[in-house]
mmCIF file of C-alpha atoms and ligand atoms in Angstrom:
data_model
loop_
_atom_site.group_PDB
_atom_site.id
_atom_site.type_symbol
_atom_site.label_atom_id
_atom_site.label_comp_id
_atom_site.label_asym_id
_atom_site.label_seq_id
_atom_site.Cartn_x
_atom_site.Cartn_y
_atom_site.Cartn_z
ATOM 1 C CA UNK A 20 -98.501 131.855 -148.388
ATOM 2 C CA UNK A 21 -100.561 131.501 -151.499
ATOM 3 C CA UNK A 22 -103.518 129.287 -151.659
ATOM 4 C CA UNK A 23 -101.927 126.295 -153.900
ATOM 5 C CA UNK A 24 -103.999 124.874 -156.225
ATOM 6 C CA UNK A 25 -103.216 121.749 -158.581
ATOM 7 C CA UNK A 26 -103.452 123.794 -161.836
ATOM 8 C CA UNK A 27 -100.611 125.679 -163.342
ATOM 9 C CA UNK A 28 -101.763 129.701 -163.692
ATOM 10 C CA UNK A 29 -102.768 129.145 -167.038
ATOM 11 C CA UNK A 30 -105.469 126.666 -166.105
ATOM 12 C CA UNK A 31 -104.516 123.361 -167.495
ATOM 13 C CA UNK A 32 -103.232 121.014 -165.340
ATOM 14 C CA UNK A 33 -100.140 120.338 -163.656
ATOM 15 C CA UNK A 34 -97.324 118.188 -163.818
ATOM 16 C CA UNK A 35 -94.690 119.761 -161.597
ATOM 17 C CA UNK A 36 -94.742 121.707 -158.636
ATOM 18 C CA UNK A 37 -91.558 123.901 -158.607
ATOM 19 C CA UNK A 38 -90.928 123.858 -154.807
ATOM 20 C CA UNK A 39 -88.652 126.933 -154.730
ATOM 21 C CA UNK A 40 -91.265 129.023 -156.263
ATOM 22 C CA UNK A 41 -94.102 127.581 -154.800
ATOM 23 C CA UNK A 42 -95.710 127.253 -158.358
ATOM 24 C CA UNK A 43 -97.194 124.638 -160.194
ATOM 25 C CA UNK A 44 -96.709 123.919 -163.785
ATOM 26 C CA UNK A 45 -98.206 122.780 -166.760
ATOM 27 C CA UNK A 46 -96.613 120.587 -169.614
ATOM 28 C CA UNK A 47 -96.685 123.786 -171.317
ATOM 29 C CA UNK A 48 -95.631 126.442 -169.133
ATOM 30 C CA UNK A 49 -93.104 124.136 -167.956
ATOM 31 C CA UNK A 50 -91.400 123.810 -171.341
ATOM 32 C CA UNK A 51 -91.709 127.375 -172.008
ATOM 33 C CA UNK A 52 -89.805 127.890 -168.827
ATOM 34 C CA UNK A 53 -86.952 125.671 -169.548
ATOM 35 C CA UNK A 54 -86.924 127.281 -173.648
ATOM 36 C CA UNK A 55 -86.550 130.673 -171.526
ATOM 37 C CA UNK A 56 -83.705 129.415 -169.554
ATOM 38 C CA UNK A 57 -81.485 127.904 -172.366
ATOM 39 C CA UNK A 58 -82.119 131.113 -173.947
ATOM 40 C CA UNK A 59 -80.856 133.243 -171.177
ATOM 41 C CA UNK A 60 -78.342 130.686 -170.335
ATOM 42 C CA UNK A 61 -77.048 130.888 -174.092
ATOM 43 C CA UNK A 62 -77.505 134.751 -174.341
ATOM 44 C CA UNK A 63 -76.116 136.323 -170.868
ATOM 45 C CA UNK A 64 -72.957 133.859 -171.206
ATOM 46 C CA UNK A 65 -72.584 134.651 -174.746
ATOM 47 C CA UNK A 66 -72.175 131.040 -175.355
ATOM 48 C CA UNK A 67 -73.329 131.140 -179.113
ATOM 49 C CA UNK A 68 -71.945 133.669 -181.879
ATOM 50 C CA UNK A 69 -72.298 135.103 -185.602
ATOM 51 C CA UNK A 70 -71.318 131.565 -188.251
ATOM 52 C CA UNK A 71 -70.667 129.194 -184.873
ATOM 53 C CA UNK A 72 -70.362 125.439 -185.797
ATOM 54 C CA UNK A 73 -72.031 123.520 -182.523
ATOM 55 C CA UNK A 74 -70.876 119.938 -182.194
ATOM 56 C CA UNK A 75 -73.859 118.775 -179.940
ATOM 57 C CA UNK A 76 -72.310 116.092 -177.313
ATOM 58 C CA UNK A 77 -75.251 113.058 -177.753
ATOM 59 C CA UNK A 78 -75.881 109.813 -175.237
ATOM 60 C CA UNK A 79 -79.102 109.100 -175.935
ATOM 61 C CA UNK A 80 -80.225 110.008 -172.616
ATOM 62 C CA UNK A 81 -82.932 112.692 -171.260
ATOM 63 C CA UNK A 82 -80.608 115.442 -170.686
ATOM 64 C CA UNK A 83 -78.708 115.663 -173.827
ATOM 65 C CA UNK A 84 -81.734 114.587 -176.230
ATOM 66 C CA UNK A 85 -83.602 117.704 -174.426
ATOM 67 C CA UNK A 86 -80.509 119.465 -175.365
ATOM 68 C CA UNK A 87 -80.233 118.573 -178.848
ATOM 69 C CA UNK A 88 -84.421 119.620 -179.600
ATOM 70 C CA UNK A 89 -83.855 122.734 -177.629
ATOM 71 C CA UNK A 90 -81.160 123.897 -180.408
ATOM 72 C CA UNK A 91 -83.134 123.108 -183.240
ATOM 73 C CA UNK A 92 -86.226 124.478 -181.558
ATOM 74 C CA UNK A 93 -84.512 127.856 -180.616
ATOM 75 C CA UNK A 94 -81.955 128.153 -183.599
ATOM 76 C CA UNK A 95 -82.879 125.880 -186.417
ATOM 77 C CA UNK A 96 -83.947 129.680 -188.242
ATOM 78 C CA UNK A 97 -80.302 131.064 -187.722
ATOM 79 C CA UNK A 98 -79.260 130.649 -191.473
ATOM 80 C CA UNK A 99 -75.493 131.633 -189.732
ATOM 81 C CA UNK A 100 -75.328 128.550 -187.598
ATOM 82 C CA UNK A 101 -74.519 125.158 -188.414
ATOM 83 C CA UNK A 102 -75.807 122.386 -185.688
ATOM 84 C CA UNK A 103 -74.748 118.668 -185.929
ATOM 85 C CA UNK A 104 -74.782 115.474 -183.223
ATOM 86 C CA UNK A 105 -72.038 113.225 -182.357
ATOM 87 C CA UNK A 106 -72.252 110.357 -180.101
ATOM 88 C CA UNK A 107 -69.750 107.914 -178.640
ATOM 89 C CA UNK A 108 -69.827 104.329 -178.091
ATOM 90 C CA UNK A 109 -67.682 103.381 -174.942
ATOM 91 C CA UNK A 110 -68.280 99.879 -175.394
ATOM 92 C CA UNK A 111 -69.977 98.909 -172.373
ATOM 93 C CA UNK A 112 -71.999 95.835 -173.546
ATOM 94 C CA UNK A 113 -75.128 96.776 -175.538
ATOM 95 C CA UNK A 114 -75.799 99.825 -172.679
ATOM 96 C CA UNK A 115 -75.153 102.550 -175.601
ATOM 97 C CA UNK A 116 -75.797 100.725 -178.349
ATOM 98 C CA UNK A 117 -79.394 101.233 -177.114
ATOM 99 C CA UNK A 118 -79.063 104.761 -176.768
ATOM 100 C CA UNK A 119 -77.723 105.363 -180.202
ATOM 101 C CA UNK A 120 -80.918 104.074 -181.230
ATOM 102 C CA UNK A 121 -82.717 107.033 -179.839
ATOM 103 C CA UNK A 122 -80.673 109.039 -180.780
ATOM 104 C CA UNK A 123 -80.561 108.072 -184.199
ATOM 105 C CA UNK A 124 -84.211 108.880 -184.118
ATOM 106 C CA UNK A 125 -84.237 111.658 -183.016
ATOM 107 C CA UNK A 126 -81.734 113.436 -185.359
ATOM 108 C CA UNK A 127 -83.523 111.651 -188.108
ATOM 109 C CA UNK A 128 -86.719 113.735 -186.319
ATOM 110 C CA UNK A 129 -84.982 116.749 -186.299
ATOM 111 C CA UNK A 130 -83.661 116.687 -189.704
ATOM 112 C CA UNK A 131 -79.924 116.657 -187.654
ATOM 113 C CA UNK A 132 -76.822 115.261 -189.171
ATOM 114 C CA UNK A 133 -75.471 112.612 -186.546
ATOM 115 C CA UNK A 134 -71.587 111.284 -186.298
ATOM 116 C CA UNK A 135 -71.059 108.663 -184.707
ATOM 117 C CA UNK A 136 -67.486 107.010 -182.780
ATOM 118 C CA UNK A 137 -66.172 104.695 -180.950
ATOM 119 C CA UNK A 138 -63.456 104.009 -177.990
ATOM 120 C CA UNK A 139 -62.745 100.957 -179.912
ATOM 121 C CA UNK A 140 -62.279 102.701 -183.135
ATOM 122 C CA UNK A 141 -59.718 105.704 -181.774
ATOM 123 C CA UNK A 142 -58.445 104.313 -178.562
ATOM 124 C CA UNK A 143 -58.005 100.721 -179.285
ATOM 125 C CA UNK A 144 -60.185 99.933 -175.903
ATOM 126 C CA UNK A 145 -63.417 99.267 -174.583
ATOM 127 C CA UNK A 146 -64.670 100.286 -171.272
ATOM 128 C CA UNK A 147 -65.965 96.154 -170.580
ATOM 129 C CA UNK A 148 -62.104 95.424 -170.953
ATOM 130 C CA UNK A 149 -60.816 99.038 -168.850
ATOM 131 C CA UNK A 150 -63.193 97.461 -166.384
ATOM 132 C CA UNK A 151 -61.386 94.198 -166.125
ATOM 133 C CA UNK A 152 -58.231 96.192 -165.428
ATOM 134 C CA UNK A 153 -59.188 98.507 -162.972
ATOM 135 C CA UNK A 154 -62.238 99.685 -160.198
ATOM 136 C CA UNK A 155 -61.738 103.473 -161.357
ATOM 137 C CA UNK A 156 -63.750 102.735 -164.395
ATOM 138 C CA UNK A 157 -65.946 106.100 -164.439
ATOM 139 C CA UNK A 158 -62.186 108.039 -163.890
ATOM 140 C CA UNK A 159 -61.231 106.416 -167.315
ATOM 141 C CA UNK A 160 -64.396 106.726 -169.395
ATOM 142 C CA UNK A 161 -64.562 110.437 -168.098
ATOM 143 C CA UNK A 162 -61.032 111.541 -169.521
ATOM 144 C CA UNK A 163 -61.160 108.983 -172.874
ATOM 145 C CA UNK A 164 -64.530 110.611 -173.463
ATOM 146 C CA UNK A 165 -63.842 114.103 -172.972
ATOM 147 C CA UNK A 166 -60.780 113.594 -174.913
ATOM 148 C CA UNK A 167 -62.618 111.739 -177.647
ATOM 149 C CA UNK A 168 -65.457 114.798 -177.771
ATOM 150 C CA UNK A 169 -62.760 117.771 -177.912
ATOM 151 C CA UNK A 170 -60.938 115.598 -180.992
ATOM 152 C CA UNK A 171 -64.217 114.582 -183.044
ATOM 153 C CA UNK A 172 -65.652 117.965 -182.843
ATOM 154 C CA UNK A 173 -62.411 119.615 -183.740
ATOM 155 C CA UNK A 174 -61.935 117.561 -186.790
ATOM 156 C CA UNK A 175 -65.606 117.805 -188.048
ATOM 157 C CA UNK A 176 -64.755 121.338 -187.868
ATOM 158 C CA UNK A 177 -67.164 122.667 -184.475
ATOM 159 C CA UNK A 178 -66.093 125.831 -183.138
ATOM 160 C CA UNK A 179 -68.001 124.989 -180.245
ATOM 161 C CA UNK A 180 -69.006 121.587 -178.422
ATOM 162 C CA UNK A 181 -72.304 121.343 -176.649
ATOM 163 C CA UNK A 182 -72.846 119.298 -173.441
ATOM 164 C CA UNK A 183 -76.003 118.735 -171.528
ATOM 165 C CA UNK A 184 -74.798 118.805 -167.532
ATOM 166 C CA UNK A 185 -77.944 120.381 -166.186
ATOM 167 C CA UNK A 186 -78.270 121.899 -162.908
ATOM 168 C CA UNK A 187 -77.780 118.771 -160.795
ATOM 169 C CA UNK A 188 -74.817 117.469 -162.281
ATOM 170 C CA UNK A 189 -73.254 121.167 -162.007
ATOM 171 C CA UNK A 190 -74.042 121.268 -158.315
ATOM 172 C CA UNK A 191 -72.547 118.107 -157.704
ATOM 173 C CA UNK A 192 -69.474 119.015 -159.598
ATOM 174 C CA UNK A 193 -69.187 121.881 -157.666
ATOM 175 C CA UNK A 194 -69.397 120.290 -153.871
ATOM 176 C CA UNK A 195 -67.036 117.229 -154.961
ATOM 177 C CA UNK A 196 -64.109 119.628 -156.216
ATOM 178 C CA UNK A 197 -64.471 121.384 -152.489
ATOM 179 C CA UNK A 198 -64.882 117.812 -151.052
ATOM 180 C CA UNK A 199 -61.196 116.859 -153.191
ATOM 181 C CA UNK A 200 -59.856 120.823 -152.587
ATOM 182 C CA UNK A 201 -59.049 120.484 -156.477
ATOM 183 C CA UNK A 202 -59.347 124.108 -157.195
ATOM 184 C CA UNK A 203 -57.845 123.179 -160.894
ATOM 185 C CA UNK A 204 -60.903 121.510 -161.676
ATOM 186 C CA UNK A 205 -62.785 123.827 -159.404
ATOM 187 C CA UNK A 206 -61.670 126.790 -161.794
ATOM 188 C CA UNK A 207 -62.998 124.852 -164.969
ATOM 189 C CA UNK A 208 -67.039 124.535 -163.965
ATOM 190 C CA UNK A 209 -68.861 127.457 -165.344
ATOM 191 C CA UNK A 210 -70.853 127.630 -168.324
ATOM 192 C CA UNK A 211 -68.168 127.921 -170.840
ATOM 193 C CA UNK A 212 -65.905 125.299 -168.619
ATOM 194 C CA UNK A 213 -61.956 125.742 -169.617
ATOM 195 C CA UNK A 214 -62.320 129.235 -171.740
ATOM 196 C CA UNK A 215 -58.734 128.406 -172.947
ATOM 197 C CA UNK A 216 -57.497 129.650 -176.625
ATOM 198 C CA UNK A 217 -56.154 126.817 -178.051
ATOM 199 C CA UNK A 218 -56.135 125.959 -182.206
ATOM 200 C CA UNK A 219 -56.995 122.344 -181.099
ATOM 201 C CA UNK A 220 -59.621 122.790 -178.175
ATOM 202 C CA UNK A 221 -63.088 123.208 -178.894
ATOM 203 C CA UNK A 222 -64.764 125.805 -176.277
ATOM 204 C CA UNK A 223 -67.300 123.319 -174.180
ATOM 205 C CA UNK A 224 -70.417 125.193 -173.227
ATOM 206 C CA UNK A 225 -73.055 123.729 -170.882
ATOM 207 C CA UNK A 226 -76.755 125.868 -171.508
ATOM 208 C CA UNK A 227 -78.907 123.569 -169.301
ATOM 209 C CA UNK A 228 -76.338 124.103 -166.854
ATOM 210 C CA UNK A 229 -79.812 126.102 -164.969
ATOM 211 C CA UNK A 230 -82.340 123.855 -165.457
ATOM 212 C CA UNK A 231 -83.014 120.714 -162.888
ATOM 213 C CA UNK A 232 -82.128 117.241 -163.976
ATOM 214 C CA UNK A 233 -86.075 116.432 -163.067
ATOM 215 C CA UNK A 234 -87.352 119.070 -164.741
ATOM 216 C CA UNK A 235 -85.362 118.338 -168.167
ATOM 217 C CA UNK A 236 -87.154 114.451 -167.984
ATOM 218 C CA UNK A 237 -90.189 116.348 -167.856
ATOM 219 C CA UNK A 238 -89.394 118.553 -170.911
ATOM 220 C CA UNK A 239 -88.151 115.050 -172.681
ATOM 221 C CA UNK A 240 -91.089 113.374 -171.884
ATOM 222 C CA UNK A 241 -93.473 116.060 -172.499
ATOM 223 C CA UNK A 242 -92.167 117.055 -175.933
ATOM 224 C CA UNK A 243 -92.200 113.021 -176.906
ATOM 225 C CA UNK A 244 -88.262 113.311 -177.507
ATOM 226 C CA UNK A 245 -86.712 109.566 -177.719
ATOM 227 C CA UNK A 246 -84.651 108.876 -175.368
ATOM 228 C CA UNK A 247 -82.944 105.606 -173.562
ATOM 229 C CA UNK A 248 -82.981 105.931 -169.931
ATOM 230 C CA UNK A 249 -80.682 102.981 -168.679
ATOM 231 C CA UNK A 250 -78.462 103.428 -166.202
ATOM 232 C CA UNK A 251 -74.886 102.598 -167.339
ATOM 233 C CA UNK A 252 -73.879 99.555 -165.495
ATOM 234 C CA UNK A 253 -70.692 100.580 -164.305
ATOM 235 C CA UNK A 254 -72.018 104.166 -162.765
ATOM 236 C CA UNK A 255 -71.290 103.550 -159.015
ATOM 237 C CA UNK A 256 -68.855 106.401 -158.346
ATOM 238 C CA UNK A 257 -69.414 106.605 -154.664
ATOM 239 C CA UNK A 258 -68.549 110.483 -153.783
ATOM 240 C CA UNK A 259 -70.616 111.249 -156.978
ATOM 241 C CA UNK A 260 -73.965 109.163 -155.598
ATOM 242 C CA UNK A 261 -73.045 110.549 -152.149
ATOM 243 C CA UNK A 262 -73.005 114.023 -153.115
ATOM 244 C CA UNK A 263 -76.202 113.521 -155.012
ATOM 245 C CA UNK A 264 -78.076 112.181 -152.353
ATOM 246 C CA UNK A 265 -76.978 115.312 -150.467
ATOM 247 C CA UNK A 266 -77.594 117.868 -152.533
ATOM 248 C CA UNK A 267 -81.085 116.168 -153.190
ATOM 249 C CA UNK A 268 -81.965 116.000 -149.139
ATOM 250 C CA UNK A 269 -80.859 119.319 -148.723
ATOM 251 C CA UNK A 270 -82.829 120.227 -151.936
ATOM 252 C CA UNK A 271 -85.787 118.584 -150.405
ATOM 253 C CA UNK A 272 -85.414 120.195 -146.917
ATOM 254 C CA UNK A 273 -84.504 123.617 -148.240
ATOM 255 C CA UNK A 274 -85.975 124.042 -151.981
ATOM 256 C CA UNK A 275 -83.422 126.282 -154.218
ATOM 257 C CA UNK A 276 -80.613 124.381 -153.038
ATOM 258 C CA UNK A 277 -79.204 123.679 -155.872
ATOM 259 C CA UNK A 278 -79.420 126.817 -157.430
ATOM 260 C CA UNK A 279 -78.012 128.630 -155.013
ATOM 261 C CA UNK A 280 -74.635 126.477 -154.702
ATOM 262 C CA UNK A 281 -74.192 127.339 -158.413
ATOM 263 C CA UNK A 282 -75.040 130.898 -158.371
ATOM 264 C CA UNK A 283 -72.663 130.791 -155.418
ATOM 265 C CA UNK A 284 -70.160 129.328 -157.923
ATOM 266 C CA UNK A 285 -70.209 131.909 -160.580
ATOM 267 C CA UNK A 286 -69.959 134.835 -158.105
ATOM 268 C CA UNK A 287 -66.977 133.218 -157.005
ATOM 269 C CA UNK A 288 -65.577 132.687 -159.935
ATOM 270 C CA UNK A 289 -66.080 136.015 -161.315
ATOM 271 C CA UNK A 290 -64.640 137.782 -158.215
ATOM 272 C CA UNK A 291 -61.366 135.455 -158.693
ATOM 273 C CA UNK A 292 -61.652 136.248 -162.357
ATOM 274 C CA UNK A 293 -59.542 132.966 -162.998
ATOM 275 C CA UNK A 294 -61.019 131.671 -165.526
ATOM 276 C CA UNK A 295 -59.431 132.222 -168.878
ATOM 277 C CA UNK A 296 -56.104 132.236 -167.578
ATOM 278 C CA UNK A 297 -55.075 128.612 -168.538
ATOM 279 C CA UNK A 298 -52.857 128.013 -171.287
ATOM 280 C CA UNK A 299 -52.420 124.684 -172.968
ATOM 281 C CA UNK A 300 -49.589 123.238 -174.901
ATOM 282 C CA UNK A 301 -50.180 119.784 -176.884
ATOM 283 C CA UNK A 302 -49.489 116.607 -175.399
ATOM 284 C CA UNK A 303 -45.945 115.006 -176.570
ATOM 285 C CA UNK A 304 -47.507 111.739 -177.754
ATOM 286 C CA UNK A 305 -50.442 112.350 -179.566
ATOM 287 C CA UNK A 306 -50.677 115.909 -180.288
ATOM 288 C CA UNK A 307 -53.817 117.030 -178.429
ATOM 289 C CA UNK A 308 -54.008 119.865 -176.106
ATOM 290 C CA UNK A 309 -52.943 119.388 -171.999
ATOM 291 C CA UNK A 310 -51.436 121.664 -169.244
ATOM 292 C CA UNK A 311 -48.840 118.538 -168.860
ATOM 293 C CA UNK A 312 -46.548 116.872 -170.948
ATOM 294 C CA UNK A 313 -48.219 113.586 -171.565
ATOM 295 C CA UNK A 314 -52.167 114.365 -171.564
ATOM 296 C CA UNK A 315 -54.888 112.476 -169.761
ATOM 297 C CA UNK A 316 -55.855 109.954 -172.290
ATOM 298 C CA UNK A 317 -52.421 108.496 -172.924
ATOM 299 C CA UNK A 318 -51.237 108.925 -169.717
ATOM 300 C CA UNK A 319 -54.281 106.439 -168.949
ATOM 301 C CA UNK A 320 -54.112 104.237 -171.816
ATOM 302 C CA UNK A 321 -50.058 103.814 -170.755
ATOM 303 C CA UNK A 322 -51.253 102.740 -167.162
ATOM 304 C CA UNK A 323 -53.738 100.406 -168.521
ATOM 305 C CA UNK A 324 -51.332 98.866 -170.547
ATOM 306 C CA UNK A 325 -48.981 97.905 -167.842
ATOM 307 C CA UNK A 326 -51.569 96.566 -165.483
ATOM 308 C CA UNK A 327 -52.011 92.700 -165.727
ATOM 309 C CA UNK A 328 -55.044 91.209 -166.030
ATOM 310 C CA UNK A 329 -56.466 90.047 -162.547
HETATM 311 ZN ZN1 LIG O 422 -99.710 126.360 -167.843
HETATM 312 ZN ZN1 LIG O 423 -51.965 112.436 -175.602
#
């Protein structure tokens, strides 16, 4: 083994040791590194092409702040590309009120044109009062919000729509779906997740989907982004923390972990070559696009409105 020292290669000193490569970092190298994977991320997967309008998916939070500077730093010279923010308010107390705060600076930092929207605006709900209704509160804010995202970015014209799930979150997708055997959803992780053609679905594509969640606080931090970093209130899915704490053990335990369950992914996936055989038709009620009748959102608002108040 090599003799570790607490430097990074180039001599300054360092902040991270990367575990699977037995390397330590500086705040510098570090962010160079994670620049070179969104790059290679972006370019292999052909995520980004000629005149694309990229509808960047904001919270506030580390991950997708990291993601927003790491578009302007990489293509802010691309006179062909048009980047914009949009962020949505789920109405959870003042939990992302906060966060739009950052965010707010940060596009006003960048120079970035932000949008912003609300569950209360375009669904008539808020997740406090979904909350009141029902224990599956994450299930609901996950489908209104995706739903939301795909309809926003359509309308403010995006050809594509930008969301920061980094290498943690992909992992854990990945071992839940095999935990549920939902090979539907299974089928839709990847970097360009759901590579459907559809005139009213925005392509989603995921470039941090290399880079570890701890790594991408670092870059935040390091590159003195603003960010919020409160944990929503209601974020107690239990498979999702169980599956974190995991992946994290076994990350500990056996370093590379996690990127070897995703890389384990995508050769799957290419070998069933699955992936953009889904076709989508447009939801009966409100016109957006589903592989069922009724789509997600509505199906959900429906139940909610049935259920009585406890
Ligand atoms: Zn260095
Ligand atoms: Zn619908």
């Amino acid at each position: 083994m090599r003799d570790l020292t607490k430097k990074c290669a180039c001599g300054r000193p360092a902040i991270l040791l990367r575990r699977y490569e037995g390397r330590y970092y500086c705040d510098h190298c570090l962010s160079k590194q994670i620049e070179k994977s969104f790059k290679k991320t972006t370019g292999k997967n052909h995520l980004i092409k000629k005149n694309d309008k990229i509808c960047i998916a904001l919270s506030g939070g580390k991950d997708s702040s990291s993601l927003l500077y790491l578009f302007w730093k990489v293509f802010r010279q691309r006179r062909d590309l048009k980047i914009f923010a949009l962020i949505i308010d789920e109405g959870i107390g003042n939990y992302r009120k906060e966060c739009i705060k950052e965010a707010e600076k940060l596009c006003k930092k960048l120079g970035i044109k932000l949008y912003k929207t609300s569950f209360k605006k375009e669904l008539g709900i808020t997740i406090d009062k979904v909350a009141k209704k029902t224990s599956k509160t994450c299930t609901y804010c996950g489908v209104f919000k995706r739903y939301l995202l795909n309809k926003k970015a359509r309308e403010l014209g995006a050809t594509k729509l930008a969301v920061a799930h980094n290498l943690d979150d992909e992992a854990q997708a990945i071992i839940m779906n095999v935990i549920r055997c939902d090979l539907k959803r299974f089928e839709r992780l990847g970097p360009i997740p759901g590579v459907i053609r559809d005139k009213k679905f925005v392509p989603r594509i995921k470039p941090l989907r290399q880079i570890h969640e701890k790594e991408l606080y670092l870059y935040a931090a390091t590159n003195s982004l603003p960010f919020c970093s409160k944990e929503c209130p209601y974020s107690h899915d239990n498979v999702r923390r169980d599956v974190r704490k995991l992946i994290n053990d076994l990350e500990e335990k056996y370093p590379g972990t996690k990127i070897q369950i995703v890389k384990f992914y995508d050769a799957i996936i290419k070998k069933l070559a699955i992936q953009k055989k889904g076709k989508l038709g447009h939801c009966k009620k409100c016109g957006e696009p589903t592989n069922q009748e009724i789509c997600k959102a509505c199906e959900l608002l429906e139940r909610l409105k049935n259920t009585k108040k406890d």
